[in-house]
Structure formats: structure tokens, C-alpha cells
Amino acid sequence: MLRLRFHGRGGQGAKVASRVLGSAAFLDGYNAQDFPLYGAERRGAPITAFTRISRDDIMERGLVSQPDVVVVMDETLLLDPQSSPLSGLKKGGVVFVNTPRTPFETKEGYGIEDHVITLDITKVSLDMIGQPVLSSLAAAVAAKVAGIGEKALRDALKKELSAIISEKDLLDRNIEAAIYCYNSVEPISIETTEKVREKENIISIPFETALVSSPSILSRGNTPLRRTGNWRIFRPVWDYDACTKCMTCVARCPEGCIRLNEEGYPFADYENCKGCLICAEECPVGAISKVRESHSQTKEGDQ
Ligand code: SF4
Ligand code: SF4
């Protein structure tokens, strides 16, 4: 049996990716399971999804804690101790990382000892679909790694995506971008053996009396010190020549992370701005433009 685990962020399509992969495996003659695990109901929050594929009956249930393949749809998750996408990865396993960096740079940069495959599926998505839609592309890479045939993948993409995309042109572009990604990855044979990575728990709540274990959140993962703006694909940038100081963007930002400078012009706290671009959508004079984040394009990972 092959066990795959997808790590993405709310809005990136990890759940759909695992679904497309499961469907493709089924159409290719395998038994398959796929299901997601949600954390905080917030765009940008870490999301995990799982797929099991086997020629035999799948009697195993529950979360995939020891995957053979890990798909990292947002590379900043590799530095997120709450997500720890490499935990439990088996020896001989494969890590796919959505990044413009080479496999060697990625292994070196994140200290990964396992086999690493990289492809900038965000760029492919922007170039071929026109928007950062990663689900079908991540599914395609996973399908190649899992040895699923191209026809089964294409059929699964049509079946699953047509349920959520009504526009034919957009559907076709999604499928072509996915097949491009599928053909950009070399086939690989996976022979995993033992578990090599332990989960790094940063929140450990032992069983105690109710008095001791009642909500008292002390972990740094739950404090205002936690930055939540490190995964943006685009950042909002203000044009103060056009801005009328109407405050609409300030009021509409779901994160409350737009403040006013001394002249009364808005600016974003980029450490917490998640890049949803609602502010740009809502600005009545188009004073906010979107600029591609540099951390997705440079080796240094700076924002
Ligand atoms: S993109 Fe705009 S609306 Fe969205 S979180 Fe950032 S500042 Fe707020
Ligand atoms: S919505 Fe547009 S015009 Fe209004 S304050 Fe924000 S940037 Fe300026």
C-alpha cells in the first residue's frame, strides 16, 4: 500500500488534490481512500489531507501518520513546527515541495535527508491557469510519483473538477496545467521501509484534573507573536497618489491588519497579512495592486 499525505494551507486545495489522486487511482484499478483533516477554519491555516492506494483491500483507517510520500504545497510549512510535514516519513520515502528551488537547494535549505522532488506549481498555475489554483497540479505530481497512468489522471481531473468548476475554459486550463506538471516529473520507484522521523510536538497537553487542564493556552503557537503572513502568493501594495483615504480597505480586511500612517494612508502589517487581496477587490478607486511575493521566487526566502 502507498500512503500519501498532502500539506497545504486553507484555500490551496489540498483536500481536492487528495480527492483527485484517490479518484485517479481508483480509475487506474486500485482501491483508494482520500479524506482531509481541517484545523482552524481560516484561509491560510495549515490543512492536511490523506490518500491511501493499494491493489489489495484497504483495511487501515485513520490519519496517515507514517506516509511514503509527502506533498508540500506551500514550502513555508516546512518551517512551521505545528505542521511539521516531514514527521513520520518513512525511510525511502519521497517529498515533493512546491518551490522554484532545485531539489538539491531544497534538501540543503531545509535539512531534508529523503528523496526530494521540486516543481514551482504556483508559477505553472499562474502561467497556465491565470490564478494560483494548486489542487489539480499537486494531485498530478502525486499521481506521477504514485505511478498512476496519465489517462486515469485525466479522467479523474475531468470528473472531480467539473463538479466544482462550471466554466469549460477554466476546467480545460486546469487539466492541461495538471498534465504539464505530471509530465514534468520523472517516474520514481518507491520502496519505503522503516519510520525515520518522529513528530515534533510543540503542544503537549497531558491528562490532568479539570482544574489543571482547563483552557490556559501558553504555547507560542497561539500568541500574537505567531506570524501568519509568511505564505502569501501576492502582497497588496498601495498607491497613495490614487488613494482617497476612504478607509474601505481598513474595514474590509478580515485579519484587521491594515493600519493608517501619520498622513492617514493605509498600510498592511505584512507579518500577518495573508494575501487574500480582499482589500484590492474592495478599493473603489483601484489604489491597491497585487505584487508577486519574492519568497516564492528567491533562494533566500525573504518576503
Ligand atoms: S490582502 Fe488585504 S485584506 Fe487580505 S489580509 Fe492582507 S491586507 Fe488584509
Ligand atoms: S479602499 Fe482604496 S481608496 Fe479607500 S483607503 Fe483603501 S486604498 Fe485608499
mmCIF file with all atom_site columns, N, CA and C and ligand atoms in Angstrom, residues 42 232 234-236 238 249 252-258 267-270 272-280 288, ligand 1:
data_model
loop_
_atom_site.group_PDB
_atom_site.id
_atom_site.type_symbol
_atom_site.label_atom_id
_atom_site.label_alt_id
_atom_site.label_comp_id
_atom_site.label_asym_id
_atom_site.label_entity_id
_atom_site.label_seq_id
_atom_site.pdbx_PDB_ins_code
_atom_site.Cartn_x
_atom_site.Cartn_y
_atom_site.Cartn_z
_atom_site.occupancy
_atom_site.B_iso_or_equiv
_atom_site.pdbx_formal_charge
_atom_site.auth_seq_id
_atom_site.auth_comp_id
_atom_site.auth_asym_id
_atom_site.auth_atom_id
_atom_site.pdbx_PDB_model_num
ATOM   1  N  N   . ARG A 1 42  ? -9.761  28.864 8.731  1.00 0.00 ? 42  ARG A N   1
ATOM   2  C  CA  . ARG A 1 42  ? -9.217  30.160 8.344  1.00 0.00 ? 42  ARG A CA  1
ATOM   3  C  C   . ARG A 1 42  ? -8.390  29.966 7.083  1.00 0.00 ? 42  ARG A C   1
ATOM   4  N  N   . ARG A 1 232 ? 2.004   34.227 1.656  1.00 0.00 ? 232 ARG A N   1
ATOM   5  C  CA  . ARG A 1 232 ? 1.312   34.923 0.570  1.00 0.00 ? 232 ARG A CA  1
ATOM   6  C  C   . ARG A 1 232 ? 1.899   34.590 -0.796 1.00 0.00 ? 232 ARG A C   1
ATOM   7  N  N   . PHE A 1 234 ? 0.631   36.691 -3.392 1.00 0.00 ? 234 PHE A N   1
ATOM   8  C  CA  . PHE A 1 234 ? 0.678   38.096 -3.776 1.00 0.00 ? 234 PHE A CA  1
ATOM   9  C  C   . PHE A 1 234 ? 0.562   38.961 -2.518 1.00 0.00 ? 234 PHE A C   1
ATOM   10 N  N   . ARG A 1 235 ? 1.223   40.111 -2.522 1.00 0.00 ? 235 ARG A N   1
ATOM   11 C  CA  . ARG A 1 235 ? 1.036   41.062 -1.430 1.00 0.00 ? 235 ARG A CA  1
ATOM   12 C  C   . ARG A 1 235 ? 0.332   42.315 -1.962 1.00 0.00 ? 235 ARG A C   1
ATOM   13 N  N   . PRO A 1 236 ? -0.546  42.915 -1.153 1.00 0.00 ? 236 PRO A N   1
ATOM   14 C  CA  . PRO A 1 236 ? -1.176  44.158 -1.581 1.00 0.00 ? 236 PRO A CA  1
ATOM   15 C  C   . PRO A 1 236 ? -0.203  45.332 -1.430 1.00 0.00 ? 236 PRO A C   1
ATOM   16 N  N   . TRP A 1 238 ? 0.018   49.616 -1.887 1.00 0.00 ? 238 TRP A N   1
ATOM   17 C  CA  . TRP A 1 238 ? -0.840  50.793 -2.003 1.00 0.00 ? 238 TRP A CA  1
ATOM   18 C  C   . TRP A 1 238 ? -0.218  51.877 -2.893 1.00 0.00 ? 238 TRP A C   1
ATOM   19 N  N   . CYS A 1 249 ? -10.714 49.696 2.655  1.00 0.00 ? 249 CYS A N   1
ATOM   20 C  CA  . CYS A 1 249 ? -9.807  48.550 2.781  1.00 0.00 ? 249 CYS A CA  1
ATOM   21 C  C   . CYS A 1 249 ? -9.562  48.216 4.248  1.00 0.00 ? 249 CYS A C   1
ATOM   22 N  N   . ARG A 1 252 ? -12.596 46.343 5.492  1.00 0.00 ? 252 ARG A N   1
ATOM   23 C  CA  . ARG A 1 252 ? -12.869 45.049 4.861  1.00 0.00 ? 252 ARG A CA  1
ATOM   24 C  C   . ARG A 1 252 ? -11.825 43.970 5.166  1.00 0.00 ? 252 ARG A C   1
ATOM   25 N  N   . CYS A 1 253 ? -10.641 44.354 5.562  1.00 0.00 ? 253 CYS A N   1
ATOM   26 C  CA  . CYS A 1 253 ? -9.589  43.346 5.795  1.00 0.00 ? 253 CYS A CA  1
ATOM   27 C  C   . CYS A 1 253 ? -10.047 42.353 6.872  1.00 0.00 ? 253 CYS A C   1
ATOM   28 N  N   . PRO A 1 254 ? -10.152 41.066 6.535  1.00 0.00 ? 254 PRO A N   1
ATOM   29 C  CA  . PRO A 1 254 ? -10.651 40.102 7.519  1.00 0.00 ? 254 PRO A CA  1
ATOM   30 C  C   . PRO A 1 254 ? -9.683  39.851 8.662  1.00 0.00 ? 254 PRO A C   1
ATOM   31 N  N   . GLU A 1 255 ? -8.426  40.221 8.475  1.00 0.00 ? 255 GLU A N   1
ATOM   32 C  CA  . GLU A 1 255 ? -7.436  39.999 9.529  1.00 0.00 ? 255 GLU A CA  1
ATOM   33 C  C   . GLU A 1 255 ? -7.231  41.230 10.402 1.00 0.00 ? 255 GLU A C   1
ATOM   34 N  N   . GLY A 1 256 ? -7.856  42.342 10.035 1.00 0.00 ? 256 GLY A N   1
ATOM   35 C  CA  . GLY A 1 256 ? -7.655  43.570 10.806 1.00 0.00 ? 256 GLY A CA  1
ATOM   36 C  C   . GLY A 1 256 ? -6.204  44.000 10.810 1.00 0.00 ? 256 GLY A C   1
ATOM   37 N  N   . CYS A 1 257 ? -5.516  43.754 9.720  1.00 0.00 ? 257 CYS A N   1
ATOM   38 C  CA  . CYS A 1 257 ? -4.078  44.044 9.738  1.00 0.00 ? 257 CYS A CA  1
ATOM   39 C  C   . CYS A 1 257 ? -3.703  45.257 8.889  1.00 0.00 ? 257 CYS A C   1
ATOM   40 N  N   . ILE A 1 258 ? -4.693  46.098 8.546  1.00 0.00 ? 258 ILE A N   1
ATOM   41 C  CA  . ILE A 1 258 ? -4.360  47.341 7.843  1.00 0.00 ? 258 ILE A CA  1
ATOM   42 C  C   . ILE A 1 258 ? -4.473  48.490 8.835  1.00 0.00 ? 258 ILE A C   1
ATOM   43 N  N   . PHE A 1 267 ? -1.727  51.117 5.416  1.00 0.00 ? 267 PHE A N   1
ATOM   44 C  CA  . PHE A 1 267 ? -0.616  50.217 5.103  1.00 0.00 ? 267 PHE A CA  1
ATOM   45 C  C   . PHE A 1 267 ? -0.865  48.897 5.835  1.00 0.00 ? 267 PHE A C   1
ATOM   46 N  N   . ALA A 1 268 ? -0.308  47.822 5.288  1.00 0.00 ? 268 ALA A N   1
ATOM   47 C  CA  . ALA A 1 268 ? -0.575  46.495 5.853  1.00 0.00 ? 268 ALA A CA  1
ATOM   48 C  C   . ALA A 1 268 ? 0.558   46.052 6.770  1.00 0.00 ? 268 ALA A C   1
ATOM   49 N  N   . ASP A 1 269 ? 0.183   45.322 7.787  1.00 0.00 ? 269 ASP A N   1
ATOM   50 C  CA  . ASP A 1 269 ? 1.151   44.608 8.615  1.00 0.00 ? 269 ASP A CA  1
ATOM   51 C  C   . ASP A 1 269 ? 1.452   43.302 7.863  1.00 0.00 ? 269 ASP A C   1
ATOM   52 N  N   . TYR A 1 270 ? 2.552   43.300 7.119  1.00 0.00 ? 270 TYR A N   1
ATOM   53 C  CA  . TYR A 1 270 ? 2.828   42.163 6.249  1.00 0.00 ? 270 TYR A CA  1
ATOM   54 C  C   . TYR A 1 270 ? 3.171   40.887 7.023  1.00 0.00 ? 270 TYR A C   1
ATOM   55 N  N   . ASN A 1 272 ? 1.281   39.668 9.161  1.00 0.00 ? 272 ASN A N   1
ATOM   56 C  CA  . ASN A 1 272 ? 0.014   38.980 9.398  1.00 0.00 ? 272 ASN A CA  1
ATOM   57 C  C   . ASN A 1 272 ? -0.932  39.024 8.207  1.00 0.00 ? 272 ASN A C   1
ATOM   58 N  N   . CYS A 1 273 ? -0.639  39.841 7.215  1.00 0.00 ? 273 CYS A N   1
ATOM   59 C  CA  . CYS A 1 273 ? -1.471  39.884 6.005  1.00 0.00 ? 273 CYS A CA  1
ATOM   60 C  C   . CYS A 1 273 ? -1.343  38.550 5.270  1.00 0.00 ? 273 CYS A C   1
ATOM   61 N  N   . LYS A 1 274 ? -2.478  37.863 5.037  1.00 0.00 ? 274 LYS A N   1
ATOM   62 C  CA  . LYS A 1 274 ? -2.419  36.542 4.418  1.00 0.00 ? 274 LYS A CA  1
ATOM   63 C  C   . LYS A 1 274 ? -2.515  36.600 2.899  1.00 0.00 ? 274 LYS A C   1
ATOM   64 N  N   . GLY A 1 275 ? -2.654  37.814 2.350  1.00 0.00 ? 275 GLY A N   1
ATOM   65 C  CA  . GLY A 1 275 ? -2.652  37.944 0.895  1.00 0.00 ? 275 GLY A CA  1
ATOM   66 C  C   . GLY A 1 275 ? -3.952  37.554 0.224  1.00 0.00 ? 275 GLY A C   1
ATOM   67 N  N   . CYS A 1 276 ? -5.066  37.695 0.930  1.00 0.00 ? 276 CYS A N   1
ATOM   68 C  CA  . CYS A 1 276 ? -6.355  37.322 0.319  1.00 0.00 ? 276 CYS A CA  1
ATOM   69 C  C   . CYS A 1 276 ? -6.784  38.324 -0.748 1.00 0.00 ? 276 CYS A C   1
ATOM   70 N  N   . LEU A 1 277 ? -6.238  39.541 -0.683 1.00 0.00 ? 277 LEU A N   1
ATOM   71 C  CA  . LEU A 1 277 ? -6.491  40.610 -1.655 1.00 0.00 ? 277 LEU A CA  1
ATOM   72 C  C   . LEU A 1 277 ? -7.934  41.103 -1.655 1.00 0.00 ? 277 LEU A C   1
ATOM   73 N  N   . ILE A 1 278 ? -8.638  40.851 -0.563 1.00 0.00 ? 278 ILE A N   1
ATOM   74 C  CA  . ILE A 1 278 ? -9.973  41.431 -0.423 1.00 0.00 ? 278 ILE A CA  1
ATOM   75 C  C   . ILE A 1 278 ? -9.860  42.962 -0.444 1.00 0.00 ? 278 ILE A C   1
ATOM   76 N  N   . CYS A 1 279 ? -8.809  43.480 0.165  1.00 0.00 ? 279 CYS A N   1
ATOM   77 C  CA  . CYS A 1 279 ? -8.618  44.938 0.192  1.00 0.00 ? 279 CYS A CA  1
ATOM   78 C  C   . CYS A 1 279 ? -8.542  45.487 -1.240 1.00 0.00 ? 279 CYS A C   1
ATOM   79 N  N   . ALA A 1 280 ? -7.799  44.788 -2.116 1.00 0.00 ? 280 ALA A N   1
ATOM   80 C  CA  . ALA A 1 280 ? -7.669  45.259 -3.501 1.00 0.00 ? 280 ALA A CA  1
ATOM   81 C  C   . ALA A 1 280 ? -8.996  45.151 -4.248 1.00 0.00 ? 280 ALA A C   1
ATOM   82 N  N   . ILE A 1 288 ? -4.994  49.707 -4.907 1.00 0.00 ? 288 ILE A N   1
ATOM   83 C  CA  . ILE A 1 288 ? -4.179  48.625 -4.344 1.00 0.00 ? 288 ILE A CA  1
ATOM   84 C  C   . ILE A 1 288 ? -3.888  47.612 -5.443 1.00 0.00 ? 288 ILE A C   1
HETATM 85 S  S1  . SF4 B 2 .   ? -4.542  41.067 1.425  1.00 0.00 ? 1   SF4 B S1  1
HETATM 86 FE FE1 . SF4 B 2 .   ? -5.519  42.939 2.186  1.00 0.00 ? 1   SF4 B FE1 1
HETATM 87 S  S2  . SF4 B 2 .   ? -7.464  42.259 3.044  1.00 0.00 ? 1   SF4 B S2  1
HETATM 88 FE FE2 . SF4 B 2 .   ? -6.211  40.412 2.807  1.00 0.00 ? 1   SF4 B FE2 1
HETATM 89 S  S3  . SF4 B 2 .   ? -5.183  40.165 4.783  1.00 0.00 ? 1   SF4 B S3  1
HETATM 90 FE FE3 . SF4 B 2 .   ? -3.793  41.373 3.505  1.00 0.00 ? 1   SF4 B FE3 1
HETATM 91 S  S4  . SF4 B 2 .   ? -4.259  43.499 3.962  1.00 0.00 ? 1   SF4 B S4  1
HETATM 92 FE FE4 . SF4 B 2 .   ? -5.980  42.262 4.713  1.00 0.00 ? 1   SF4 B FE4 1
#
